[in-house]
Coordinates of C-alpha atoms in Angstrom, one line a residue:
M1 CA -29.2 64.0 68.4
D2 CA -28.3 62.3 65.3
R3 CA -25.2 60.2 65.1
T4 CA -23.2 59.8 62.0
T5 CA -21.1 56.8 61.6
T6 CA -18.0 57.2 59.4
R7 CA -17.4 54.4 57.1
H8 CA -14.4 53.8 55.2
P9 CA -15.3 53.6 51.3
E10 CA -14.9 50.0 50.0
T11 CA -12.5 49.6 47.2
R12 CA -12.9 47.3 44.3
Y13 CA -9.5 45.6 45.1
G14 CA -8.8 44.2 48.4
T15 CA -5.4 45.1 50.4
R16 CA -2.8 42.7 49.7
P17 CA -1.5 40.6 52.7
T18 CA 2.0 41.6 54.0
M19 CA 4.6 39.7 56.0
K20 CA 3.3 41.5 59.1
D21 CA 0.0 39.7 58.4
V22 CA 1.7 36.4 58.0
A23 CA 3.7 36.9 61.3
A24 CA 0.7 37.9 63.3
R25 CA -1.5 34.9 62.1
A26 CA 1.5 32.3 62.5
G27 CA 2.4 33.9 66.0
V28 CA 6.0 34.3 64.9
G29 CA 8.4 37.3 64.3
L30 CA 8.7 39.3 61.0
K31 CA 12.3 38.0 60.7
T32 CA 10.9 34.4 60.9
V33 CA 8.5 35.0 58.2
S34 CA 11.3 36.7 56.1
R35 CA 13.5 33.4 56.6
V36 CA 10.6 31.0 55.5
V37 CA 9.8 33.2 52.3
N38 CA 13.3 33.5 51.2
S39 CA 14.1 29.8 52.0
E40 CA 16.8 30.8 54.7
P41 CA 17.9 28.6 57.4
G42 CA 17.3 29.0 61.1
V43 CA 13.7 28.1 61.3
T44 CA 12.2 24.8 63.0
P45 CA 10.2 22.5 60.7
D46 CA 7.1 23.1 63.0
T47 CA 7.5 26.9 62.9
E48 CA 8.0 26.7 59.1
R49 CA 4.8 24.6 58.7
R50 CA 2.9 27.3 60.7
V51 CA 4.2 30.1 58.6
Q52 CA 3.4 28.3 55.4
E53 CA -0.1 27.6 56.6
A54 CA -0.5 31.4 57.3
I55 CA 0.8 32.1 53.8
D56 CA -1.6 29.8 52.1
A57 CA -4.5 31.0 54.1
L58 CA -3.8 34.8 53.4
G59 CA -2.8 34.4 49.9
F60 CA 0.6 36.2 50.5
R61 CA 2.9 36.6 47.7
R62 CA 6.5 37.8 48.0
N63 CA 7.1 41.4 46.7
D64 CA 9.8 40.7 44.2
S65 CA 10.1 44.3 43.2
A66 CA 11.3 45.4 46.7
R67 CA 13.3 42.3 46.9
V68 CA 15.2 43.0 43.6
L69 CA 15.6 46.8 44.4
R70 CA 17.4 45.8 47.6
K71 CA 19.7 43.6 45.5
G72 CA 20.1 46.4 43.0
R73 CA 19.1 44.3 40.1
T74 CA 15.7 43.9 38.4
A75 CA 16.4 40.8 36.2
S76 CA 14.1 42.4 33.6
I77 CA 14.6 43.7 30.1
G78 CA 12.4 46.2 28.1
L79 CA 11.1 45.7 24.6
V80 CA 10.0 48.7 22.7
L81 CA 8.1 47.9 19.6
E82 CA 6.7 50.1 16.8
D83 CA 3.2 48.7 16.8
L84 CA 2.0 45.7 19.0
A85 CA -0.8 45.0 16.3
D86 CA 1.7 44.5 13.7
P87 CA 2.0 40.7 12.9
F88 CA 5.7 41.0 12.3
Y89 CA 6.3 41.9 15.9
G90 CA 4.3 38.9 17.3
P91 CA 7.0 36.2 16.7
L92 CA 9.8 38.9 17.3
S93 CA 8.5 39.7 20.8
R94 CA 7.9 35.9 21.5
A95 CA 11.4 35.0 20.6
V96 CA 12.9 37.7 22.7
E97 CA 10.7 36.5 25.7
E98 CA 11.9 32.9 25.2
V99 CA 15.5 34.0 25.4
A100 CA 14.8 36.2 28.5
R101 CA 13.0 33.3 30.2
A102 CA 16.0 31.1 29.5
H103 CA 18.0 33.7 31.4
G104 CA 15.7 34.0 34.2
A105 CA 14.6 37.5 33.2
L106 CA 11.2 39.3 32.9
L107 CA 10.2 40.9 29.6
I108 CA 8.4 44.2 29.7
N109 CA 7.0 45.6 26.4
G110 CA 5.4 48.6 25.0
S111 CA 4.5 50.4 21.8
S112 CA 6.0 53.7 20.4
A113 CA 3.1 53.9 17.9
E114 CA 5.8 55.2 15.3
D115 CA 6.1 58.3 17.6
P116 CA 9.7 59.5 18.3
E117 CA 8.6 61.3 21.6
R118 CA 6.6 58.5 22.6
E119 CA 9.4 56.2 22.2
Q120 CA 11.7 58.3 24.2
E121 CA 9.2 58.6 27.0
L122 CA 8.8 54.8 27.1
V123 CA 12.4 54.0 26.9
L124 CA 13.3 56.4 29.8
A125 CA 10.3 55.2 31.8
L126 CA 11.8 51.6 31.6
C127 CA 15.2 52.9 32.5
A128 CA 13.6 54.6 35.5
R129 CA 12.2 51.1 36.6
R130 CA 15.9 49.9 36.5
V131 CA 15.6 47.4 33.6
D132 CA 18.9 45.8 33.0
G133 CA 18.8 45.9 29.1
L134 CA 16.7 47.3 26.3
I135 CA 15.8 46.1 22.8
V136 CA 14.2 49.0 20.7
I137 CA 12.8 49.2 17.3
P138 CA 13.4 52.8 16.9
A139 CA 10.8 55.4 15.8
G140 CA 13.0 58.3 16.0
D141 CA 16.5 59.1 14.4
D142 CA 18.2 60.7 17.4
H143 CA 18.8 58.4 20.3
R144 CA 21.5 60.6 22.2
Y145 CA 18.9 60.7 25.1
L146 CA 20.0 57.1 25.7
E147 CA 23.9 57.9 26.0
P148 CA 23.7 58.4 29.8
E149 CA 21.7 55.3 30.3
I150 CA 24.1 53.2 28.2
K151 CA 27.1 54.7 30.1
A152 CA 25.3 53.8 33.3
G153 CA 25.3 50.2 32.2
I154 CA 21.9 49.6 30.5
A155 CA 22.7 47.3 27.6
T156 CA 20.9 48.3 24.6
V157 CA 20.3 46.7 21.2
F158 CA 18.3 48.2 18.2
V159 CA 16.2 46.1 16.0
D160 CA 14.9 46.4 12.5
R161 CA 16.4 49.9 12.2
P162 CA 19.8 51.4 13.4
A163 CA 20.1 53.8 16.1
G164 CA 20.4 57.5 15.3
R165 CA 23.5 59.3 16.4
V166 CA 24.7 56.8 19.0
E167 CA 26.8 53.5 18.7
A168 CA 24.9 50.4 19.7
D169 CA 24.5 46.7 18.7
T170 CA 22.0 46.5 15.7
V171 CA 20.2 43.5 14.3
L172 CA 18.3 44.1 10.9
S173 CA 16.8 42.1 8.0
D174 CA 18.4 42.7 4.6
S175 CA 15.9 45.3 3.3
F176 CA 17.9 46.5 0.5
G177 CA 18.9 42.9 -0.7
G178 CA 15.3 41.6 -0.2
S179 CA 13.6 44.4 -2.2
R180 CA 16.2 44.2 -5.0
E181 CA 15.5 40.5 -5.3
G182 CA 11.7 40.9 -5.4
V183 CA 11.9 43.7 -8.1
A184 CA 14.3 41.6 -10.1
H185 CA 11.8 38.7 -9.9
L186 CA 9.1 40.9 -11.5
I187 CA 11.5 42.1 -14.1
A188 CA 12.5 38.3 -14.8
H189 CA 8.8 37.6 -15.6
G190 CA 8.5 40.5 -18.1
H191 CA 7.6 43.7 -16.3
R192 CA 9.1 46.9 -17.1
R193 CA 6.5 49.4 -15.5
I194 CA 6.9 48.4 -11.8
G195 CA 5.3 50.5 -9.1
F196 CA 6.7 50.8 -5.7
I197 CA 4.7 51.9 -2.6
G198 CA 6.5 52.2 0.8
D199 CA 6.5 53.6 4.3
Q200 CA 7.5 57.0 5.3
P201 CA 10.8 58.1 3.9
R202 CA 12.2 59.0 7.4
I203 CA 12.0 55.2 8.2
H204 CA 15.3 53.3 7.5
T205 CA 13.6 50.3 6.2
A206 CA 11.6 52.1 3.8
T207 CA 14.4 54.1 2.3
E208 CA 16.6 50.8 2.0
R209 CA 13.7 48.9 0.2
L210 CA 13.4 51.9 -2.1
R211 CA 17.0 51.7 -2.8
G212 CA 16.7 48.0 -3.6
Y213 CA 13.9 48.8 -6.0
H214 CA 16.0 51.3 -7.8
A215 CA 19.1 49.2 -7.9
A216 CA 17.2 46.1 -9.6
M217 CA 15.7 48.7 -12.2
A218 CA 19.0 50.0 -12.7
D219 CA 20.6 46.6 -13.1
A220 CA 17.9 45.8 -15.8
G221 CA 18.7 49.2 -17.5
I222 CA 15.0 50.4 -16.8
P223 CA 14.3 54.0 -16.2
V224 CA 12.0 54.9 -13.3
D225 CA 9.2 57.1 -13.9
D226 CA 8.7 59.3 -10.8
R227 CA 4.9 58.4 -11.0
W228 CA 5.8 54.8 -10.3
V229 CA 7.1 55.6 -6.7
S230 CA 5.1 56.6 -3.7
L231 CA 6.2 56.8 0.0
G232 CA 4.0 57.8 2.9
T233 CA 2.0 56.4 5.8
T234 CA 0.7 53.0 5.4
A235 CA -2.8 54.1 6.1
P236 CA -5.2 52.3 3.7
G237 CA -6.5 55.4 2.1
R238 CA -3.2 56.7 1.2
V239 CA -1.9 53.3 -0.1
R240 CA -5.2 52.9 -2.0
A241 CA -4.9 56.3 -3.6
A242 CA -1.2 55.7 -4.7
A243 CA -2.0 52.2 -6.1
E244 CA -5.1 53.3 -8.1
A245 CA -3.1 56.2 -9.6
M246 CA -0.2 53.9 -10.7
L247 CA -2.8 51.3 -12.1
G248 CA -4.8 54.1 -14.0
G249 CA -4.1 56.3 -16.9
P250 CA -3.0 55.4 -20.4
E251 CA 0.4 53.8 -19.4
P252 CA -0.4 51.9 -16.0
V253 CA 2.2 49.9 -14.3
T254 CA 1.9 46.2 -14.8
A255 CA 3.3 45.2 -11.4
L256 CA 3.4 46.4 -7.8
F257 CA 6.0 46.1 -5.2
A258 CA 4.7 46.6 -1.7
G259 CA 7.1 48.0 0.8
N260 CA 5.8 46.2 3.8
N261 CA 2.9 43.9 5.0
R262 CA 0.4 46.6 5.7
V263 CA 0.9 48.1 2.1
T264 CA 0.6 44.5 0.8
V265 CA -2.8 44.0 2.4
T266 CA -4.2 47.2 0.7
A267 CA -2.5 46.6 -2.4
V268 CA -4.3 43.0 -2.7
R269 CA -7.6 44.7 -2.2
V270 CA -7.0 47.3 -4.9
I271 CA -5.7 44.6 -7.4
A272 CA -8.8 42.6 -6.8
E273 CA -10.8 45.3 -8.2
Q274 CA -8.9 45.7 -11.4
E275 CA -10.2 44.3 -14.6
R276 CA -6.8 43.1 -15.7
P277 CA -4.2 41.0 -13.8
V278 CA -1.6 42.9 -11.9
A279 CA 1.5 41.1 -10.6
L280 CA 2.5 41.9 -6.9
V281 CA 5.4 41.1 -4.6
G282 CA 5.2 42.2 -1.0
F283 CA 8.0 42.7 1.4
D284 CA 7.2 40.6 4.5
D285 CA 4.7 37.9 4.8
I286 CA 1.1 38.3 5.7
E287 CA -1.7 36.1 7.1
L288 CA -3.3 33.8 4.4
A289 CA -0.6 34.9 1.8
D290 CA -0.2 31.1 1.1
L291 CA -3.8 30.6 0.4
L292 CA -4.2 33.9 -1.6
G293 CA -1.1 33.0 -3.7
I294 CA 0.8 36.3 -2.7
T295 CA 4.5 36.2 -3.6
V296 CA 6.5 37.8 -0.6
I297 CA 10.0 38.6 0.4
S298 CA 9.8 37.0 3.9
Q299 CA 12.0 38.0 6.8
D300 CA 12.5 35.7 9.7
A301 CA 11.1 37.9 12.7
A302 CA 11.6 35.2 15.2
A303 CA 15.4 35.0 14.2
V304 CA 15.6 38.8 14.4
G305 CA 14.3 38.8 17.9
R306 CA 16.3 35.7 19.2
T307 CA 19.5 37.3 17.7
A308 CA 18.7 40.6 19.2
A309 CA 18.1 39.1 22.7
E310 CA 21.2 36.8 22.5
H311 CA 23.4 39.9 21.9
L312 CA 21.6 41.7 24.7
F313 CA 22.4 38.9 27.2
R314 CA 26.0 38.5 25.9
R315 CA 26.5 42.3 26.9
L316 CA 24.8 41.7 30.3
D317 CA 27.2 38.8 30.7
G318 CA 30.1 41.2 30.3
A319 CA 30.9 41.2 26.5
D320 CA 33.0 44.4 25.8
H321 CA 33.6 44.3 22.0
A322 CA 32.8 47.3 19.6
P323 CA 29.0 47.7 18.6
A324 CA 28.1 44.9 16.2
R325 CA 25.7 45.2 13.1
V326 CA 24.0 41.9 12.2
E327 CA 22.0 41.8 9.0
L328 CA 19.8 38.7 8.5
P329 CA 19.0 37.4 5.0
T330 CA 15.5 37.5 3.6
T331 CA 13.8 34.7 1.4
L332 CA 11.8 35.1 -1.8
I333 CA 8.7 32.8 -1.6
P334 CA 6.9 32.5 -5.1
R335 CA 3.2 31.7 -4.7
G336 CA 1.7 33.1 -8.0
S337 CA 1.0 36.8 -7.8
G338 CA 4.7 37.6 -8.5
E339 CA 5.0 35.3 -11.5
L340 CA 2.0 36.7 -13.6
P341 CA 3.2 38.2 -16.9
P342 CA 2.4 41.6 -18.0
A343 CA -1.2 41.8 -19.2

């Protein structure tokens, strides 16, 4: 008769050692291991040594998740970004993490991919994991879903764009003022036909930068042709089509103002293909802009992240003032492309 031996399938990952495993190896009780792991008194030096040897031999690590749940506090904050690949969010995220570490907190971040539904799912998932606070770059314009969480004590700060339909602390860059200064810079160098290519009109920063463009043109008494303005996705194909349309025809624009760093990158490529020089100012810096001579309106992403995190931890420390709105200044950095005269 054939005999079949039942084998348990081997898994790629081993089973993590527990305090019971440590106790068995050291020949002590579970409570003794707990006292050693948590640096509590009541253990003789010899016993502590045996427990520590067992911990080292097994590679045991304390389960902080269970520990903090028992204490009712996670000592963690969530950061919801628009796009982890966007270079603007690198220094912002790093600055938030530095502040969090200084307060002994862990940072958990994720990306909404500019999708309001995904933003809500991610934010509520972080809340379900009992984060103490949230920093959110909003993708949507209705954040009433967060009201129960805020009332339950989860401190929340919105960054880069204000919250929609809820009151909360907000940290922004001066999109309107920066755009106005950039377009005025082009006007000061002789341009009158200036194109504006921006992000989707539902995004706060896009509409603020467009408003700054219109303000600068109005200040100079220059009427704006509808063909000089294009809002939409920052996909290279869409931006390229908009730029080529503005730069073609019998009365092309002589300068472009790019509404964000991704638009700027595509605009640089399109301008490089033109037979005549075209002036360019971009909102937000891009990699190698200094070497390429690209004039930009620079926003301090690290300062934005640091300011938002500091506001968040003040709330966690008990600050109870009305929701604050902080708007950080931008800086014009002339490098050559924005100083070209009209062809």
